[in-house]
Tab-separated table of C-alpha atoms in Angstrom:
chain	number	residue	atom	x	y	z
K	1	UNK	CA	32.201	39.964	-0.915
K	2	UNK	CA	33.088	36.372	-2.548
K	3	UNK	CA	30.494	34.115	-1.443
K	4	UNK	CA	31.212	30.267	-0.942
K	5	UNK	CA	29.541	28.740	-3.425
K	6	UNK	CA	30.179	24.915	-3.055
K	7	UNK	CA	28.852	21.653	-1.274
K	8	UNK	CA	31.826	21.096	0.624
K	9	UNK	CA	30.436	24.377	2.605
K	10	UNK	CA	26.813	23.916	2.496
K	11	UNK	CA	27.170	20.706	3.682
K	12	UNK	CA	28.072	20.878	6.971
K	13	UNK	CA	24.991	24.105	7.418
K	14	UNK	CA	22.521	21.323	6.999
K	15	UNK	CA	24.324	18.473	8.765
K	16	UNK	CA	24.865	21.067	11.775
K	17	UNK	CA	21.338	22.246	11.249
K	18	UNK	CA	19.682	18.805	11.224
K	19	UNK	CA	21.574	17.514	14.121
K	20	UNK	CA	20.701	20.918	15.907
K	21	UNK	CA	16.900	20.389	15.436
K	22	UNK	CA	16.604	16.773	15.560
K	23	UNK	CA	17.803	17.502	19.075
K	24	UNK	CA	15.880	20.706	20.049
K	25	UNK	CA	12.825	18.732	18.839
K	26	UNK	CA	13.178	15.829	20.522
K	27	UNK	CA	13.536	17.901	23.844
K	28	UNK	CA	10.593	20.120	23.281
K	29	UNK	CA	8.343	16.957	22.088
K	30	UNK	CA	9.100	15.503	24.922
K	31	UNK	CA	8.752	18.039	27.334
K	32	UNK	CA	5.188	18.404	26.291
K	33	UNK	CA	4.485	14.687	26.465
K	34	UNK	CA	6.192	15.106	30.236
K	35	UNK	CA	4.289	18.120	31.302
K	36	UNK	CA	0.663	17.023	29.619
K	37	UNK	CA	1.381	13.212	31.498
K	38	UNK	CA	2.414	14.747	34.866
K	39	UNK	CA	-0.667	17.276	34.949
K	40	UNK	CA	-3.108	17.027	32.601
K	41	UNK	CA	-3.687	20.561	32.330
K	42	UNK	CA	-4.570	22.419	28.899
K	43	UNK	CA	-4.098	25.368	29.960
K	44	UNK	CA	-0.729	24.950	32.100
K	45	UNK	CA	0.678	23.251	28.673
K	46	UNK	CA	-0.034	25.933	26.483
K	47	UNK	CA	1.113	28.265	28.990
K	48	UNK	CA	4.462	26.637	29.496
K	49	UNK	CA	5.048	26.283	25.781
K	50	UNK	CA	4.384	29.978	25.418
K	51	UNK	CA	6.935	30.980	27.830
K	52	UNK	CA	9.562	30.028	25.681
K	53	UNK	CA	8.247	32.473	22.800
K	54	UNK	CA	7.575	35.404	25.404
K	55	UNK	CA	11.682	34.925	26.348
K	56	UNK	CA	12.281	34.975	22.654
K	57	UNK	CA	10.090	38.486	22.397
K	58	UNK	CA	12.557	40.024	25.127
K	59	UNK	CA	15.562	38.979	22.703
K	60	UNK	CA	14.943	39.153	19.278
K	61	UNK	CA	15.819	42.758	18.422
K	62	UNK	CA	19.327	42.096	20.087
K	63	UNK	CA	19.719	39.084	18.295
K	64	UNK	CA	19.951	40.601	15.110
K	65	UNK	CA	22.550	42.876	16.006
K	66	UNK	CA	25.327	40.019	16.935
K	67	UNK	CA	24.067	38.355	13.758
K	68	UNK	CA	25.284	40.963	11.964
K	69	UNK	CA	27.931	41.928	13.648
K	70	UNK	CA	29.952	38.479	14.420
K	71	UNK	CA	30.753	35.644	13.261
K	72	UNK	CA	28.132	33.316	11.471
K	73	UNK	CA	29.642	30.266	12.196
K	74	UNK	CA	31.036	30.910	15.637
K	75	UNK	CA	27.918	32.266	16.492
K	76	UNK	CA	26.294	29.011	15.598
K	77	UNK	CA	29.051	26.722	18.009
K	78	UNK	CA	27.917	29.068	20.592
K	79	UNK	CA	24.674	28.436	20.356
K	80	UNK	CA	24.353	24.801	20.324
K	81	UNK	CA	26.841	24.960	22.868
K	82	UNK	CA	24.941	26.581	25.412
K	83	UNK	CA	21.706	24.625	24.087
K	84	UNK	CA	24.311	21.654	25.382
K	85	UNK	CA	24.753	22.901	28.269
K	86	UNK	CA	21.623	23.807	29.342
K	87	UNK	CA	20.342	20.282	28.383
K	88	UNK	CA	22.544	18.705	30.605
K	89	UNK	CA	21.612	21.479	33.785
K	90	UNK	CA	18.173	20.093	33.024
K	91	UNK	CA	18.806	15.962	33.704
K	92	UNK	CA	20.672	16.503	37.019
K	93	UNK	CA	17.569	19.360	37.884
K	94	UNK	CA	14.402	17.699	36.853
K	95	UNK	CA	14.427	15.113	39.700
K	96	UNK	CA	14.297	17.749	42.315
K	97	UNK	CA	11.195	20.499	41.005
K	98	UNK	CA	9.953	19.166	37.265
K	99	UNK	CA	7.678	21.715	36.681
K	100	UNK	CA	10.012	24.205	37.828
K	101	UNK	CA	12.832	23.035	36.187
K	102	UNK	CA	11.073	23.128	32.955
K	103	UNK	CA	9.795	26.475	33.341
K	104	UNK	CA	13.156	27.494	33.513
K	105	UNK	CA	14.786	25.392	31.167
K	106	UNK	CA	11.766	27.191	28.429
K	107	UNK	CA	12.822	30.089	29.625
K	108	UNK	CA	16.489	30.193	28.603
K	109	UNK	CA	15.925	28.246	25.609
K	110	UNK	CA	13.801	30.718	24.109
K	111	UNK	CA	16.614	33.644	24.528
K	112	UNK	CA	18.887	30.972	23.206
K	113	UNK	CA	16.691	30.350	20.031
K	114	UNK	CA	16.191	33.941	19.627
K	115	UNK	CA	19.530	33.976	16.941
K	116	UNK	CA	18.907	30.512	15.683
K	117	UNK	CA	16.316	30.902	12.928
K	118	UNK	CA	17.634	34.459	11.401
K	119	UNK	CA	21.351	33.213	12.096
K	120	UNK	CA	20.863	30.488	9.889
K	121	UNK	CA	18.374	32.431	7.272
K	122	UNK	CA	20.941	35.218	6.758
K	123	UNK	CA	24.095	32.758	6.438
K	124	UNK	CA	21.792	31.026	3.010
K	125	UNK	CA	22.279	34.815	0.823
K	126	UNK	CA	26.018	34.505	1.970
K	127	UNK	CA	26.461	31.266	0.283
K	128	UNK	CA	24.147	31.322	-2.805
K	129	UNK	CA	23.102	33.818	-5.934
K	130	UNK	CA	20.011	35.384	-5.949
K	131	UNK	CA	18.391	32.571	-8.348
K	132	UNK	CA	18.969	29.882	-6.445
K	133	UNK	CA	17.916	30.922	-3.284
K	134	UNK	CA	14.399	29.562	-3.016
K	135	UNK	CA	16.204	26.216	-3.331
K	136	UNK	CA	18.616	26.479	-1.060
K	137	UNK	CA	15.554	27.385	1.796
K	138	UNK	CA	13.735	24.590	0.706
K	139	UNK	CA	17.008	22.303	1.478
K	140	UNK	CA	17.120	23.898	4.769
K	141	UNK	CA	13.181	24.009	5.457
K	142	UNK	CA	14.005	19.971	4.475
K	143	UNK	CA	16.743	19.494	6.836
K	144	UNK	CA	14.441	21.347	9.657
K	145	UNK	CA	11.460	19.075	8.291
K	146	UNK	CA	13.216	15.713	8.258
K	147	UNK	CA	14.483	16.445	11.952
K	148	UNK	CA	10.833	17.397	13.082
K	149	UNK	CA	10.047	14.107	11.274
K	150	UNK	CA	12.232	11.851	12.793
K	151	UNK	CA	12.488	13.398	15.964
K	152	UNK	CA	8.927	12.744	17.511
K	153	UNK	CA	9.319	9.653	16.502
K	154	UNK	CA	12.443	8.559	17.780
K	155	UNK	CA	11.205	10.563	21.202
K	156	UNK	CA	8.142	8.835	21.634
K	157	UNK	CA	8.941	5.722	20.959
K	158	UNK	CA	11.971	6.103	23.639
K	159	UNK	CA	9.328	7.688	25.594
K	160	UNK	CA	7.744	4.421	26.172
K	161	UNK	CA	11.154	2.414	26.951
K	162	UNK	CA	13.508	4.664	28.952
K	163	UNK	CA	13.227	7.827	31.539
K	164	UNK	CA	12.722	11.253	30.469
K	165	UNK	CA	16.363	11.808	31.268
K	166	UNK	CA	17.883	9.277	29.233
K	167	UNK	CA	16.215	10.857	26.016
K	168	UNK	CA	17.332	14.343	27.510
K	169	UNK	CA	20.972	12.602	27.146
K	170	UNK	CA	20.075	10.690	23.889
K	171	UNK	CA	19.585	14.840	22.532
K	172	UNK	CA	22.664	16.262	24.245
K	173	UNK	CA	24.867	13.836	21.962
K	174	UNK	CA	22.687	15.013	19.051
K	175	UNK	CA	24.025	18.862	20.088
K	176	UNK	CA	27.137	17.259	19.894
K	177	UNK	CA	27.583	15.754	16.674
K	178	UNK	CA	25.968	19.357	15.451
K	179	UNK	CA	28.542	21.705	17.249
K	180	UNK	CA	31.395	19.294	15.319
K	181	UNK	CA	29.848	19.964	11.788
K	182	UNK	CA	29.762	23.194	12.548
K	183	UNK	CA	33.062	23.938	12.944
K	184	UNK	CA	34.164	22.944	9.544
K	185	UNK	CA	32.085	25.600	8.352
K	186	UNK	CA	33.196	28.632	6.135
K	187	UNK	CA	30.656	31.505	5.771
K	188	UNK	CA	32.217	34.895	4.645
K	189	UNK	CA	32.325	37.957	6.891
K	190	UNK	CA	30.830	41.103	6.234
K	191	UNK	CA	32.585	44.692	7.159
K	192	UNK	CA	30.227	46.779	8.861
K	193	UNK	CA	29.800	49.932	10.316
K	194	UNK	CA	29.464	49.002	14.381
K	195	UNK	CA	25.771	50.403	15.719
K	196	UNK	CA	24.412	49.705	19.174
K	197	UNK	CA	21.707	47.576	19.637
K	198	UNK	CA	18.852	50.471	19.961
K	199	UNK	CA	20.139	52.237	16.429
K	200	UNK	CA	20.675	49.126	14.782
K	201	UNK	CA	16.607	48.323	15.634
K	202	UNK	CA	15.863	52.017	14.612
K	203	UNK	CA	17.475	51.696	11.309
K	204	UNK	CA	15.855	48.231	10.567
K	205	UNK	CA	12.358	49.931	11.668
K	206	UNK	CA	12.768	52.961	9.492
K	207	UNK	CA	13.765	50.675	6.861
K	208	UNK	CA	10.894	48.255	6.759
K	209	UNK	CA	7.843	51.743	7.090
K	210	UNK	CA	9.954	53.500	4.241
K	211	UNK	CA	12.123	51.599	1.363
K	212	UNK	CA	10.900	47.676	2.560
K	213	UNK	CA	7.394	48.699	2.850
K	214	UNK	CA	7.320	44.899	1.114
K	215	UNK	CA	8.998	43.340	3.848
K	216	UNK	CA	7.377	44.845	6.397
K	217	UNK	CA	3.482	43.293	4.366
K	218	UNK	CA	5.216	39.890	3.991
K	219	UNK	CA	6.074	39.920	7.681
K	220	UNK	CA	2.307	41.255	8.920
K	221	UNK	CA	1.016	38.489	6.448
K	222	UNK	CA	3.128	35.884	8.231
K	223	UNK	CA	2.091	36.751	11.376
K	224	UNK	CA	-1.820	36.661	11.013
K	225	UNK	CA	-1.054	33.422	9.418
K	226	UNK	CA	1.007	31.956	12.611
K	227	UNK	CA	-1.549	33.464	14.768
K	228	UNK	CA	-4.732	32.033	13.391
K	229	UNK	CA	-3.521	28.632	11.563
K	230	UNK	CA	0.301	27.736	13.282
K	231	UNK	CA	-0.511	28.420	16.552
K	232	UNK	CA	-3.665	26.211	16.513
K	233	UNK	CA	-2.421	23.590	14.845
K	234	UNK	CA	0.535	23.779	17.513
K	235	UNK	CA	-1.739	23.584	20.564
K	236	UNK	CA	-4.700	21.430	18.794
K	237	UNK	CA	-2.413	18.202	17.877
K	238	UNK	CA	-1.286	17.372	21.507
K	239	UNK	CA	-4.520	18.584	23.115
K	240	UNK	CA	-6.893	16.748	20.420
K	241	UNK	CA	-4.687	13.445	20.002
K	242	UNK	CA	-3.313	12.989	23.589
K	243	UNK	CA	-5.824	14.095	26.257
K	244	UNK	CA	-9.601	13.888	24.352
K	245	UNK	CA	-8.721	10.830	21.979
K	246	UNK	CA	-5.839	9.569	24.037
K	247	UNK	CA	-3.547	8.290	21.518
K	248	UNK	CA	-1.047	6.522	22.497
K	249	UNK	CA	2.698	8.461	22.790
K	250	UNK	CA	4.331	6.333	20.313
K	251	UNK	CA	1.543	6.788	18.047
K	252	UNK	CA	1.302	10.210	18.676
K	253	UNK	CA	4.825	10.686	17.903
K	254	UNK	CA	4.080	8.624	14.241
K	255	UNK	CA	1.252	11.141	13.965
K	256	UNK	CA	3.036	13.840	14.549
K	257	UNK	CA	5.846	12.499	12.084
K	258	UNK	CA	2.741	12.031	9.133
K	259	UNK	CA	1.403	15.717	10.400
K	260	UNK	CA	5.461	17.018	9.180
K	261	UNK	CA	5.710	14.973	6.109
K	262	UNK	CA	3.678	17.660	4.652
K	263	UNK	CA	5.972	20.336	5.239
K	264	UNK	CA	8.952	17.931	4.088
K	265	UNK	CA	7.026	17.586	0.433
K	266	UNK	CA	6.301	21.396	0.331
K	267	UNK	CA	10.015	22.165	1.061
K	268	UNK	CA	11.062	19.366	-1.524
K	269	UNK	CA	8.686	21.015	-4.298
K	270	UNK	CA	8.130	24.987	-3.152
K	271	UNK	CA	9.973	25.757	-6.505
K	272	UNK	CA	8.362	23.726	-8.824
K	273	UNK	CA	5.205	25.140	-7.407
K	274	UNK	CA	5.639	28.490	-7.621
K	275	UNK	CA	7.189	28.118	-11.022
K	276	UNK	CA	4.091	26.594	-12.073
K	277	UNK	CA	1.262	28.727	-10.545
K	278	UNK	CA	3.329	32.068	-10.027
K	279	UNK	CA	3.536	33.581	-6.953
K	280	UNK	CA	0.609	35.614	-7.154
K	281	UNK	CA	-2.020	33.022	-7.119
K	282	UNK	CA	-0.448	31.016	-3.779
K	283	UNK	CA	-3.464	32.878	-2.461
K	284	UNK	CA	-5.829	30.189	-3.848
K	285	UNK	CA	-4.068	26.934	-2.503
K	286	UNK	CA	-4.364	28.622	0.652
K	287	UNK	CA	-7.879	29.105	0.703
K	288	UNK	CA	-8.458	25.609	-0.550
K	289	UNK	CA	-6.383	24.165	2.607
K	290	UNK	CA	-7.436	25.960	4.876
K	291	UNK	CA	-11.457	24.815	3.420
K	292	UNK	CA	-10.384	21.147	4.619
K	293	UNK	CA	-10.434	22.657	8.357
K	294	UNK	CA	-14.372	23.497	7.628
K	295	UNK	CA	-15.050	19.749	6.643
K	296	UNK	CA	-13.112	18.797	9.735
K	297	UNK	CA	-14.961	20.857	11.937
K	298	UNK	CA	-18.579	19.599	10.555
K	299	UNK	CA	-16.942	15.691	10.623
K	300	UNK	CA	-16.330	16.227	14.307
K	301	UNK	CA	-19.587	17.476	15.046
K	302	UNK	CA	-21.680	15.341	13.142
K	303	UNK	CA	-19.393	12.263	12.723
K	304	UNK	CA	-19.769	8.905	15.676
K	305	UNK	CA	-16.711	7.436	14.117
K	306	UNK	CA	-13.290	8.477	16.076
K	307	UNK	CA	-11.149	6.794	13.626
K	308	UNK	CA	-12.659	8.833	10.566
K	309	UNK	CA	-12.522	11.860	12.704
K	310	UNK	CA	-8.827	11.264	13.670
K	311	UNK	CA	-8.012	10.604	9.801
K	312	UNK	CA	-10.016	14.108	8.854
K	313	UNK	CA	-8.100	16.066	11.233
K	314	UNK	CA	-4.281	14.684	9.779
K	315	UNK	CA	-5.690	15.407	6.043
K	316	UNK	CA	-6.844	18.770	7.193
K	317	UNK	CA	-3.574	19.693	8.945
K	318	UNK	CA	-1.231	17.992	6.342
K	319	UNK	CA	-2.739	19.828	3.642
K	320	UNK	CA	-2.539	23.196	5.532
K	321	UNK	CA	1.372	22.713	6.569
K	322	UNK	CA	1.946	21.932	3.319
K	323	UNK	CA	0.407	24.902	1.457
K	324	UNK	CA	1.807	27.152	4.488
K	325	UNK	CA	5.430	26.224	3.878
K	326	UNK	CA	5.030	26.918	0.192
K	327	UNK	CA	3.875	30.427	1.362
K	328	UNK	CA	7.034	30.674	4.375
K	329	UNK	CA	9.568	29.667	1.862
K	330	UNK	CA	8.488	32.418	-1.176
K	331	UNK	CA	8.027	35.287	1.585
K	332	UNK	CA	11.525	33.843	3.133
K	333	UNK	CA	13.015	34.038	-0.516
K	334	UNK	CA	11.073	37.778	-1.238
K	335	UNK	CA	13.003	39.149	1.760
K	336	UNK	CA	16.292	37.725	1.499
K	337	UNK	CA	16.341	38.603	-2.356
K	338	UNK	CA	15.432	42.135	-1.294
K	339	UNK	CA	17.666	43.295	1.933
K	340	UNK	CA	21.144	44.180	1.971
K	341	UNK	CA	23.759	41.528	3.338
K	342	UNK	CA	25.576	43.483	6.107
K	343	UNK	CA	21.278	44.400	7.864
K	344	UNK	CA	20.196	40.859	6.562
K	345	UNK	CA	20.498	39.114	9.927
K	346	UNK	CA	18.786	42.883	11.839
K	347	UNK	CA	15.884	42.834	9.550
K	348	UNK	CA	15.517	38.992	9.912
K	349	UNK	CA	15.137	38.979	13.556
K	350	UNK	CA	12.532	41.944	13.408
K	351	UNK	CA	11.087	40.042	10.423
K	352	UNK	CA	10.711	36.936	13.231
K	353	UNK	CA	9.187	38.852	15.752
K	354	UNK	CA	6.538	40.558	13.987
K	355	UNK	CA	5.814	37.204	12.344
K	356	UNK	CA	6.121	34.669	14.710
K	357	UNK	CA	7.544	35.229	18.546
K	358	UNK	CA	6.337	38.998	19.504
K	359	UNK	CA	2.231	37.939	19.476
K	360	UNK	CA	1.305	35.483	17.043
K	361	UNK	CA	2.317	32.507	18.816
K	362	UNK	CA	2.261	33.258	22.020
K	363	UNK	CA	-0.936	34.499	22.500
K	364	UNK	CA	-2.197	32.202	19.908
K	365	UNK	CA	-0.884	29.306	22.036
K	366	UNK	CA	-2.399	30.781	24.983
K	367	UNK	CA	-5.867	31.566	23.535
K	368	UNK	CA	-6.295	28.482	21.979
K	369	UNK	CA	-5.507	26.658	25.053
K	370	UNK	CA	-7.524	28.615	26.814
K	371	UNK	CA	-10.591	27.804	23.952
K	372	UNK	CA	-10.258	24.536	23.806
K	373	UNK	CA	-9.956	24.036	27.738
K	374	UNK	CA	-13.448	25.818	27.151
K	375	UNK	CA	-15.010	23.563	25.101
K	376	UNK	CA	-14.000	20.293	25.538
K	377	UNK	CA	-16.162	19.837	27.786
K	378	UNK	CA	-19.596	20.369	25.272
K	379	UNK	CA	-17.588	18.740	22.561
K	380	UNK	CA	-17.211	21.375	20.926
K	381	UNK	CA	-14.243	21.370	19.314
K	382	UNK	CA	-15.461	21.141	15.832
K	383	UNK	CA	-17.307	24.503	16.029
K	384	UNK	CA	-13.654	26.286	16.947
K	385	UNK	CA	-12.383	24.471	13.269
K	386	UNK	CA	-15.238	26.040	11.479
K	387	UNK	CA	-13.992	29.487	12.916
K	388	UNK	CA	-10.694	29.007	12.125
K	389	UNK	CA	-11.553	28.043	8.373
K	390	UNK	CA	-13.755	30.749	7.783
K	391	UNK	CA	-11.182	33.442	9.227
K	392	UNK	CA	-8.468	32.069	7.394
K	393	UNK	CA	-9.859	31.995	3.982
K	394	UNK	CA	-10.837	35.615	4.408
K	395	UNK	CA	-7.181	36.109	5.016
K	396	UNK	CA	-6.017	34.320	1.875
K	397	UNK	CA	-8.105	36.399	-0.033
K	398	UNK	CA	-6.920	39.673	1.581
K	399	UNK	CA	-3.432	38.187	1.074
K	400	UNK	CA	-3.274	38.467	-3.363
K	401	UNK	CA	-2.586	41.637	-3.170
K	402	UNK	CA	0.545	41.331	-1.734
K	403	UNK	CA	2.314	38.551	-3.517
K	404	UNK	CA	2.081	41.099	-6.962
């Protein structure tokens, strides 16, 4: 297998890929925004939000299959063609049930983005050596970055000006310009032995409990992670900022653009880092971020001042993306450098699900909605950071043994 080592192919992965997320976020930031303004409910948010990861749970495993099996880069026009599509269902729909029409529209999505994140993560060892793939995932954790960047911003600052179907359209030209870049693409196929769906998960399971025991850690690791630190932060930024301090959604959306600059610099300097400190001691920068979330907790507890309270809380989750993404990007590197080309995209997608979509999120979205519906009330909020440090820094320290 000759793998297409040049810009004039890489190039149009990130364009497509920033394109592709600038317009995915901008529909999911807004959709929050919509659903949190037309109810008010913290619990109905994080509920809604965690449909979409419950569709991808049903999914995943037969994502990786196709992945493997098809086309790379027609797999990717299909997808942001039916993200298109779906976009467009949901501006003539919304006027007639919202909430409904959401519901659904989360629904689909998340079988949709099921293939998006492995698709593109197995596509990177097709296209680069070994060596240089930790920074060819930090130019595509950028390009994912950048978009969650700008696209808040550009969403809630429309958000103020024009209808919630207008940026809906404002996105579907976004899928657009994304499905064009993506045709020029050129990704290398990879001759395969065809396996149905249930033995290609079998063989991926059997493969991660026996010879990627490794894979199988990293994956665990990542999930405790997303469950106790991403899905907070996830659920805590909208219901902190927007319903108990009531920021306004332009200035949530800058907020929320500050909140991803930390992820943009860890992706910018993940291999500079772990050059410098090694691998094995990433442990310690994640103990030390996730120590920040303790002062925030006792600063909102014992602090009168909302502005210095507001200010501890971006710090606190800055510094935590950006230590987190260092950690994503070396376990993304570990298990691409480690797994086979023609079961990349299999073991990916299980990868995903263990770490992210099958109960980390989801029920971290919905239990910390549920939590903090619980204590707003007493003010308690603070109290639920404390937890969340303590837990996590126990984690971190579990965690050095399996970065050796």
């Amino acid at each position: 297998m000759k793998k297409v080592i040049s810009k004039k192919y890489i190039k149009p992965l990130l364009v497509g890929l920033f394109f592709s997320n600038i317009a995915t976020n901008s529909v999911q930031f807004i959709i929050s925004l919509y659903i949190l303004d037309q109810t008010g409910s913290t619990s109905l948010f994080a509920n809604i939000m965690a449909i979409a990861l419950i569709s991808k749970i049903i999914h995943t495993p037969l994502s990786g299959n196709l992945i493997d099996r098809y086309s790379k880069k027609i797999l990717m026009v299909v997808l942001d063609s039916m993200y298109l599509i779906c976009t467009l269902i949901l501006i003539l729909a919304v006027h007639h049930s919202a909430i409904c029409s959401v519901l659904i529209y989360n629904i689909i999505i998340g079988a949709i983005s099921s293939a998006e994140t492995p698709l593109v993560q197995a596509s990177v060892p097709l296209l680069v050596e070994k060596q240089d793939l930790m920074v060819m995932n930090g130019l595509v954790s950028q390009m994912t970055v950048l978009s969650g960047i700008l696209a808040p911003m550009i969403a809630g600052v429309a958000y103020q000006v024009f209808s919630f179907t207008t940026i809906l359209l404002l996105s579907s030209l976004f899928f657009i310009i994304a499905i064009i870049s993506e045709i020029t693409l050129k990704i290398p196929m990879i001759d395969q032995e065809i396996k149905s769906s249930l033995a290609n998960l079998k063989n991926v399971l059997t493969f991660l409990v026996s010879t990627g025991k490794k894979t199988g850690k990293l994956a665990l690791l990542a999930g405790v992670i997303n469950f106790i630190v991403t899905a907070f932060v996830e659920v805590a930024v909208p219901v902190l900022f927007r319903l108990k301090y009531h920021v306004a959604s332009n200035i949530f959306g800058l907020i929320q653009a500050g909140l991803a600059f930390g992820i943009l610099l860890a992706a910018m300097l993940t291999p500079l880092i772990v050059k410098k400190i090694k691998l094995n001691n990433v442990y310690i920068l994640m103990m030390v971020s996730t120590g920040l979330l303790l002062i925030t907790g006792l600063a909102m507890l014992y602090l009168n001042s909302q502005l210095l309270i507001i200010s501890c809380i971006i710090l606190s989750f800055v510094l935590v993306q950006f230590v987190f993404t260092v950690v994503s990007i070396a376990i993304l590197s570990e298990i691409q450098g480690g797994v086979e080309p023609n079961m990349l995209g299999s073991v990916l997608a299980i990868v995903m699900l263990i770490s992210m979509v099958a109960l980390p999120l989801p029920l971290g979205e919905v239990f910390y909605g549920q939590v903090l519906a619980i204590v707003e009330n007493n003010q308690d909020e603070g109290i639920v950071f404390i937890a969340i440090s303590s837990v996590s820094m126990l984690v971190a320290w579990i965690s050095r043994k399996f970065f050796k």
